[in-house]
Amino acid sequence: MTTTTPQMPTPQPVRPASSGLNERARKARKALSNPWASTLAIVIAIIWTVPTVGLLVTSFRPELDIRTSGWWTVFGDAFSGEGVFSLRNYETALFGSSTNMIDFFVNSFVVTLPAVFIPITIALLAAYGFAWIDFKGRDILFIAVFALQIVPIQITLVPLLSAYVDFNINGTFWTIWLSHSIFALPLAIFLLHNFMKDVPRSLVEAARVDGAGHVKIFFQVMLPLLTPAIAAFGIFQFLWVWNDLLVALVMGDLRTFPLTVRIAELAGSRGGDWHVLSAGAFISMVVPVIVFLALQRYFVRGMLAGAVKG
Amino acid sequence: MDWLKYAGDDPVHKLLLMLIAIVLFVVLMAIILFVVDRPRNPPRWFVGFGFTGIALLLLLAGLVYPALSTIWTSFLRRNSGDFVGLDNYVRAFTEPQFLIVLGNTALWVLVAPLVATFLGLVYAYLVDRSRFEKIAKGLVFLPMAISMVGASIIWKFVYEFKPQGVEQTGVLNQFMVWLGGEPQQWLLSRPLNTFLIMVVFVWIQTGFAMTLLSASIKAIPTDITEAARLDGVSGFGMFWRITIPSIRPALIVVLTTIAMTTLKTFDIVRTMTAGQFDTSIVALEFYDQGFRQNDAGMAAALAVLLFVIVVPVVVYNVRQQRKVEEIR
């Protein structure tokens, strides 16, 4: 999403017109009747799903079973009426004294919400400024912001961290919120700017004739129209922050570490403890997967706008 | 003040702090907008700065300045502050340890985006307009929501090794056994381990490629496909001569975007092998040098190298877009 130029073409998904329905049915029949194509598609889908299913099944198995037999054997055992599932691992992962993930779960939340809310707000204002306020140096500044998308965040981490140490705010949530906000800005401004540019000029001008200033136009004309775009970027940012490891590791400490850090640690120190590891992995996935599934539509739309439309 | 700074272990305190941060921020924004809106005929730069100011200041302080500072640090020895010119870069290109890292990174950038894009393309084409399109796409797309750490754990389990004769618990080794082979310690030998770690990345990114490419496949005008069909093009010829050329711009965007993600990704390698067994890549080595070996100079040099590798990728992308524009 980070490499596009502003002049990209816009492939609009063409909706099959009325004649398209027949076309569609014909194609569907054709696709289904081509056994090789369907087989290949199914094989890929299975390969994509089996690893997750394997770990998910494992997360519900007793520790001893996990160590002595493959997860695929449960289907046979369950069929023959043996009790093979339990919630034990989740209990251990969440509340066990050496693993307790509840704290890290809270940290993930505390890290993520402001790190989504703050950059979106800042980017909305900036995008409006770049799209609709005609001030000097605007184009150059916008190109600069656009170009900043290609700076790998690694290049900024060490100096940022030492600045935080100088200000004596390192290891707090504040630095993590600030860092995530900064890193999100170039892409956020770029995407939201593109959406704002698409708002018809006549709408804005009509509001201006009515005596609305920029602030009023921003709130009453732009924001309502931009809700889908905001949702799209919001999900992006949510997934990115919730799933982030690098910033969390570098900027945080034990008091701020989110789930990802905890899981990565478990994978390192207790690599063979699949009962804790599998349950832990799924605990860390629950929230992003729910958000993702619920808002998939917006997410895809945002992705298409960012990467194909530009 | 400490109450506002550190939340300690108290979850309620943490959540309160979170609320305070958001409220403080909203107040700050309100003040800025109020000030901008106040004057009757404000100069344009004033309004412009009101809207874009915070973003520009943050970017200047949080991206531009640190980036420049890192470039400077990359010419210094360790944390001593002595200027050593290109020494760190020379080390990166001569010491065997770093050569392996650079080689692996090259492999990653070349192979992972190509495989992910290819698979995404093939899959998008195969399930396009089929009856099960929605669910089929969902299955491949879902890994996008999983963290790279979580994905690595899922795959570590697939590669799990038990000695021969003992019942296997990793799927891959079970398959080896079923096929009459011996179970392998998959992540121990180079270069196979690097490719197996890449699988995790491909597994995540294919859904991204598929979604974008699927949209552009759907955007191919029907008259083109119809005309080709009348000319007797079908099956593979259709895919190769019609679909691929029609979605070329999207293909390039997808390839470059994934390539850039590849360069910056470090979680997967860190979780799978922690960079052992010759699997490290620049993004991970940066972390090791900077935060474990305490060699700020070397870490900076690696970060700059990351940036240098990104630039050509981006330039190529922009060029291609220009060309597309010219044809239009």
GROMACS .gro file of C-alpha atoms in nm, chain A residues 45-268:
model
  224
   45ALA     CA    1  -0.752  -2.369   0.029
   46ILE     CA    2  -0.675  -2.680   0.235
   47ILE     CA    3  -0.306  -2.601   0.260
   48TRP     CA    4  -0.398  -2.255   0.379
   49THR     CA    5  -0.633  -2.379   0.646
   50VAL     CA    6  -0.475  -2.694   0.786
   51PRO     CA    7  -0.192  -2.528   0.983
   52THR     CA    8  -0.436  -2.309   1.174
   53VAL     CA    9  -0.681  -2.591   1.234
   54GLY     CA   10  -0.395  -2.804   1.363
   55LEU     CA   11  -0.290  -2.552   1.622
   56LEU     CA   12  -0.651  -2.474   1.714
   57VAL     CA   13  -0.730  -2.840   1.776
   58THR     CA   14  -0.407  -2.870   1.973
   59SER     CA   15  -0.500  -2.580   2.196
   60PHE     CA   16  -0.795  -2.782   2.327
   61ARG     CA   17  -0.606  -3.106   2.390
   62PRO     CA   18  -0.460  -3.220   2.724
   63GLU     CA   19  -0.089  -3.156   2.761
   64LEU     CA   20   0.010  -3.522   2.765
   65ASP     CA   21  -0.184  -3.599   2.447
   66ILE     CA   22  -0.020  -3.312   2.266
   67ARG     CA   23   0.322  -3.451   2.342
   68THR     CA   24   0.250  -3.807   2.249
   69SER     CA   25   0.028  -3.799   1.944
   70GLY     CA   26  -0.054  -3.583   1.644
   71TRP     CA   27  -0.354  -3.351   1.656
   72TRP     CA   28  -0.513  -3.530   1.362
   73THR     CA   29  -0.561  -3.840   1.577
   74VAL     CA   30  -0.829  -3.667   1.786
   75PHE     CA   31  -1.086  -3.707   1.514
   76GLY     CA   32  -1.064  -4.082   1.541
   77ASP     CA   33  -1.062  -4.073   1.921
   78ALA     CA   34  -1.351  -3.832   1.943
   79PHE     CA   35  -1.545  -4.054   1.707
   80SER     CA   36  -1.490  -4.352   1.931
   81GLY     CA   37  -1.633  -4.152   2.219
   82GLU     CA   38  -1.320  -4.063   2.417
   83GLY     CA   39  -1.307  -3.726   2.589
   84VAL     CA   40  -1.022  -3.554   2.411
   85PHE     CA   41  -1.091  -3.185   2.457
   86SER     CA   42  -1.056  -2.956   2.754
   87LEU     CA   43  -1.023  -2.587   2.830
   88ARG     CA   44  -0.728  -2.655   3.058
   89ASN     CA   45  -0.467  -2.494   2.831
   90TYR     CA   46  -0.659  -2.171   2.808
   91GLU     CA   47  -0.690  -2.165   3.185
   92THR     CA   48  -0.315  -2.217   3.221
   93ALA     CA   49  -0.233  -1.958   2.961
   94LEU     CA   50  -0.468  -1.695   3.101
   95PHE     CA   51  -0.426  -1.744   3.474
   96GLY     CA   52  -0.123  -1.969   3.527
   97SER     CA   53   0.131  -1.800   3.753
   98SER     CA   54   0.416  -1.828   3.503
   99THR     CA   55   0.219  -1.730   3.197
  100ASN     CA   56  -0.070  -1.509   3.304
  101MET     CA   57  -0.173  -1.344   2.983
  102ILE     CA   58  -0.454  -1.133   3.121
  103ASP     CA   59  -0.211  -0.852   3.198
  104PHE     CA   60  -0.066  -0.863   2.850
  105PHE     CA   61  -0.413  -0.873   2.705
  106VAL     CA   62  -0.495  -0.550   2.887
  107ASN     CA   63  -0.169  -0.402   2.762
  108SER     CA   64  -0.259  -0.486   2.404
  109PHE     CA   65  -0.584  -0.297   2.446
  110VAL     CA   66  -0.426  -0.001   2.619
  111VAL     CA   67  -0.158   0.022   2.352
  112THR     CA   68  -0.393  -0.018   2.058
  113LEU     CA   69  -0.691   0.210   2.114
  114PRO     CA   70  -0.509   0.545   2.139
  115ALA     CA   71  -0.262   0.432   1.873
  116VAL     CA   72  -0.555   0.396   1.636
  117PHE     CA   73  -0.758   0.698   1.741
  118ILE     CA   74  -0.482   0.959   1.760
  119PRO     CA   75  -0.312   0.914   1.421
  120ILE     CA   76  -0.643   0.892   1.239
  121THR     CA   77  -0.756   1.222   1.386
  122ILE     CA   78  -0.429   1.394   1.308
  123ALA     CA   79  -0.425   1.248   0.959
  124LEU     CA   80  -0.784   1.356   0.894
  125LEU     CA   81  -0.701   1.715   0.974
  126ALA     CA   82  -0.381   1.706   0.770
  127ALA     CA   83  -0.550   1.536   0.477
  128TYR     CA   84  -0.816   1.805   0.477
  129GLY     CA   85  -0.548   2.071   0.487
  130PHE     CA   86  -0.365   1.921   0.193
  131ALA     CA   87  -0.679   1.857  -0.008
  132TRP     CA   88  -0.884   2.171   0.045
  133ILE     CA   89  -0.674   2.455   0.183
  134ASP     CA   90  -0.470   2.637  -0.073
  135PHE     CA   91  -0.163   2.747   0.120
  136LYS     CA   92   0.191   2.813   0.009
  137GLY     CA   93   0.422   2.514  -0.021
  138ARG     CA   94   0.131   2.274   0.005
  139ASP     CA   95   0.226   2.055  -0.288
  140ILE     CA   96   0.588   2.020  -0.186
  141LEU     CA   97   0.490   1.933   0.169
  142PHE     CA   98   0.238   1.678   0.051
  143ILE     CA   99   0.493   1.510  -0.175
  144ALA     CA  100   0.733   1.503   0.119
  145VAL     CA  101   0.473   1.333   0.337
  146PHE     CA  102   0.400   1.089   0.057
  147ALA     CA  103   0.769   1.012   0.016
  148LEU     CA  104   0.810   0.943   0.388
  149GLN     CA  105   0.608   0.626   0.339
  150ILE     CA  106   0.918   0.451   0.214
  151VAL     CA  107   1.126   0.520   0.525
  152PRO     CA  108   1.159   0.187   0.706
  153ILE     CA  109   1.070   0.247   1.069
  154GLN     CA  110   1.386   0.065   1.173
  155ILE     CA  111   1.584   0.366   1.062
  156THR     CA  112   1.412   0.588   1.318
  157LEU     CA  113   1.397   0.361   1.621
  158VAL     CA  114   1.730   0.420   1.792
  159PRO     CA  115   1.727   0.800   1.778
  160LEU     CA  116   1.363   0.807   1.887
  161LEU     CA  117   1.438   0.584   2.180
  162SER     CA  118   1.729   0.798   2.293
  163ALA     CA  119   1.512   1.108   2.262
  164TYR     CA  120   1.257   0.942   2.489
  165VAL     CA  121   1.531   0.861   2.736
  166ASP     CA  122   1.648   1.224   2.728
  167PHE     CA  123   1.296   1.340   2.807
  168ASN     CA  124   1.272   1.071   3.072
  169ILE     CA  125   0.953   0.922   2.933
  170ASN     CA  126   1.094   0.593   2.803
  171GLY     CA  127   0.917   0.270   2.890
  172THR     CA  128   0.577   0.436   2.930
  173PHE     CA  129   0.267   0.391   2.723
  174TRP     CA  130   0.304   0.749   2.606
  175THR     CA  131   0.610   0.680   2.395
  176ILE     CA  132   0.445   0.378   2.239
  177TRP     CA  133   0.133   0.573   2.149
  178LEU     CA  134   0.347   0.852   2.010
  179SER     CA  135   0.564   0.617   1.805
  180HIS     CA  136   0.275   0.426   1.654
  181SER     CA  137   0.101   0.753   1.573
  182ILE     CA  138   0.404   0.892   1.396
  183PHE     CA  139   0.465   0.576   1.195
  184ALA     CA  140   0.104   0.563   1.080
  185LEU     CA  141   0.085   0.922   0.960
  186PRO     CA  142   0.233   0.911   0.607
  187LEU     CA  143   0.009   0.632   0.485
  188ALA     CA  144  -0.295   0.763   0.672
  189ILE     CA  145  -0.260   1.115   0.534
  190PHE     CA  146  -0.203   0.981   0.186
  191LEU     CA  147  -0.506   0.751   0.188
  192LEU     CA  148  -0.747   0.995   0.351
  193HIS     CA  149  -0.626   1.272   0.122
  194ASN     CA  150  -0.717   1.061  -0.179
  195PHE     CA  151  -1.064   1.002  -0.044
  196MET     CA  152  -1.113   1.371   0.038
  197LYS     CA  153  -1.005   1.474  -0.309
  198ASP     CA  154  -1.290   1.264  -0.444
  199VAL     CA  155  -1.551   1.471  -0.262
  200PRO     CA  156  -1.722   1.684  -0.529
  201ARG     CA  157  -1.599   2.041  -0.531
  202SER     CA  158  -1.956   2.167  -0.567
  203LEU     CA  159  -2.045   2.031  -0.225
  204VAL     CA  160  -1.762   2.219  -0.061
  205GLU     CA  161  -1.834   2.535  -0.252
  206ALA     CA  162  -2.202   2.525  -0.163
  207ALA     CA  163  -2.108   2.502   0.203
  208ARG     CA  164  -1.868   2.791   0.161
  209VAL     CA  165  -2.138   3.007   0.004
  210ASP     CA  166  -2.350   2.933   0.309
  211GLY     CA  167  -2.075   3.093   0.512
  212ALA     CA  168  -1.914   2.778   0.648
  213GLY     CA  169  -1.549   2.804   0.745
  214HIS     CA  170  -1.295   2.526   0.708
  215VAL     CA  171  -1.367   2.381   1.049
  216LYS     CA  172  -1.735   2.361   0.976
  217ILE     CA  173  -1.680   2.210   0.633
  218PHE     CA  174  -1.444   1.959   0.784
  219PHE     CA  175  -1.697   1.840   1.039
  220GLN     CA  176  -2.021   1.873   0.845
  221VAL     CA  177  -1.925   1.790   0.489
  222MET     CA  178  -1.612   1.577   0.500
  223LEU     CA  179  -1.644   1.358   0.807
  224PRO     CA  180  -1.983   1.205   0.724
  225LEU     CA  181  -1.870   1.126   0.370
  226LEU     CA  182  -1.546   0.978   0.487
  227THR     CA  183  -1.679   0.726   0.737
  228PRO     CA  184  -1.601   0.422   0.518
  229ALA     CA  185  -1.248   0.545   0.453
  230ILE     CA  186  -1.193   0.607   0.822
  231ALA     CA  187  -1.322   0.261   0.902
  232ALA     CA  188  -1.091   0.111   0.642
  233PHE     CA  189  -0.783   0.281   0.772
  234GLY     CA  190  -0.890   0.225   1.130
  235ILE     CA  191  -0.890  -0.151   1.075
  236PHE     CA  192  -0.553  -0.133   0.904
  237GLN     CA  193  -0.406   0.053   1.193
  238PHE     CA  194  -0.578  -0.167   1.449
  239LEU     CA  195  -0.435  -0.486   1.297
  240TRP     CA  196  -0.094  -0.332   1.257
  241VAL     CA  197  -0.070  -0.207   1.615
  242TRP     CA  198  -0.231  -0.510   1.776
  243ASN     CA  199  -0.003  -0.744   1.581
  244ASP     CA  200   0.311  -0.532   1.610
  245LEU     CA  201   0.620  -0.674   1.772
  246LEU     CA  202   0.903  -0.442   1.676
  247VAL     CA  203   0.780  -0.116   1.827
  248ALA     CA  204   0.652  -0.295   2.136
  249LEU     CA  205   0.988  -0.461   2.195
  250VAL     CA  206   1.201  -0.156   2.134
  251MET     CA  207   0.992   0.112   2.302
  252GLY     CA  208   0.827  -0.080   2.581
  253ASP     CA  209   0.920  -0.269   2.894
  254LEU     CA  210   0.761  -0.532   3.113
  255ARG     CA  211   0.487  -0.292   3.218
  256THR     CA  212   0.374  -0.220   2.864
  257PHE     CA  213   0.446  -0.535   2.663
  258PRO     CA  214   0.145  -0.651   2.460
  259LEU     CA  215   0.045  -1.010   2.383
  260THR     CA  216   0.271  -1.046   2.081
  261VAL     CA  217   0.580  -0.992   2.294
  262ARG     CA  218   0.457  -1.242   2.549
  263ILE     CA  219   0.383  -1.508   2.288
  264ALA     CA  220   0.716  -1.453   2.116
  265GLU     CA  221   0.887  -1.492   2.454
  266LEU     CA  222   0.700  -1.815   2.526
  267ALA     CA  223   0.798  -1.946   2.184
  268GLY     CA  224   1.160  -1.879   2.268
   0.00000   0.00000   0.00000
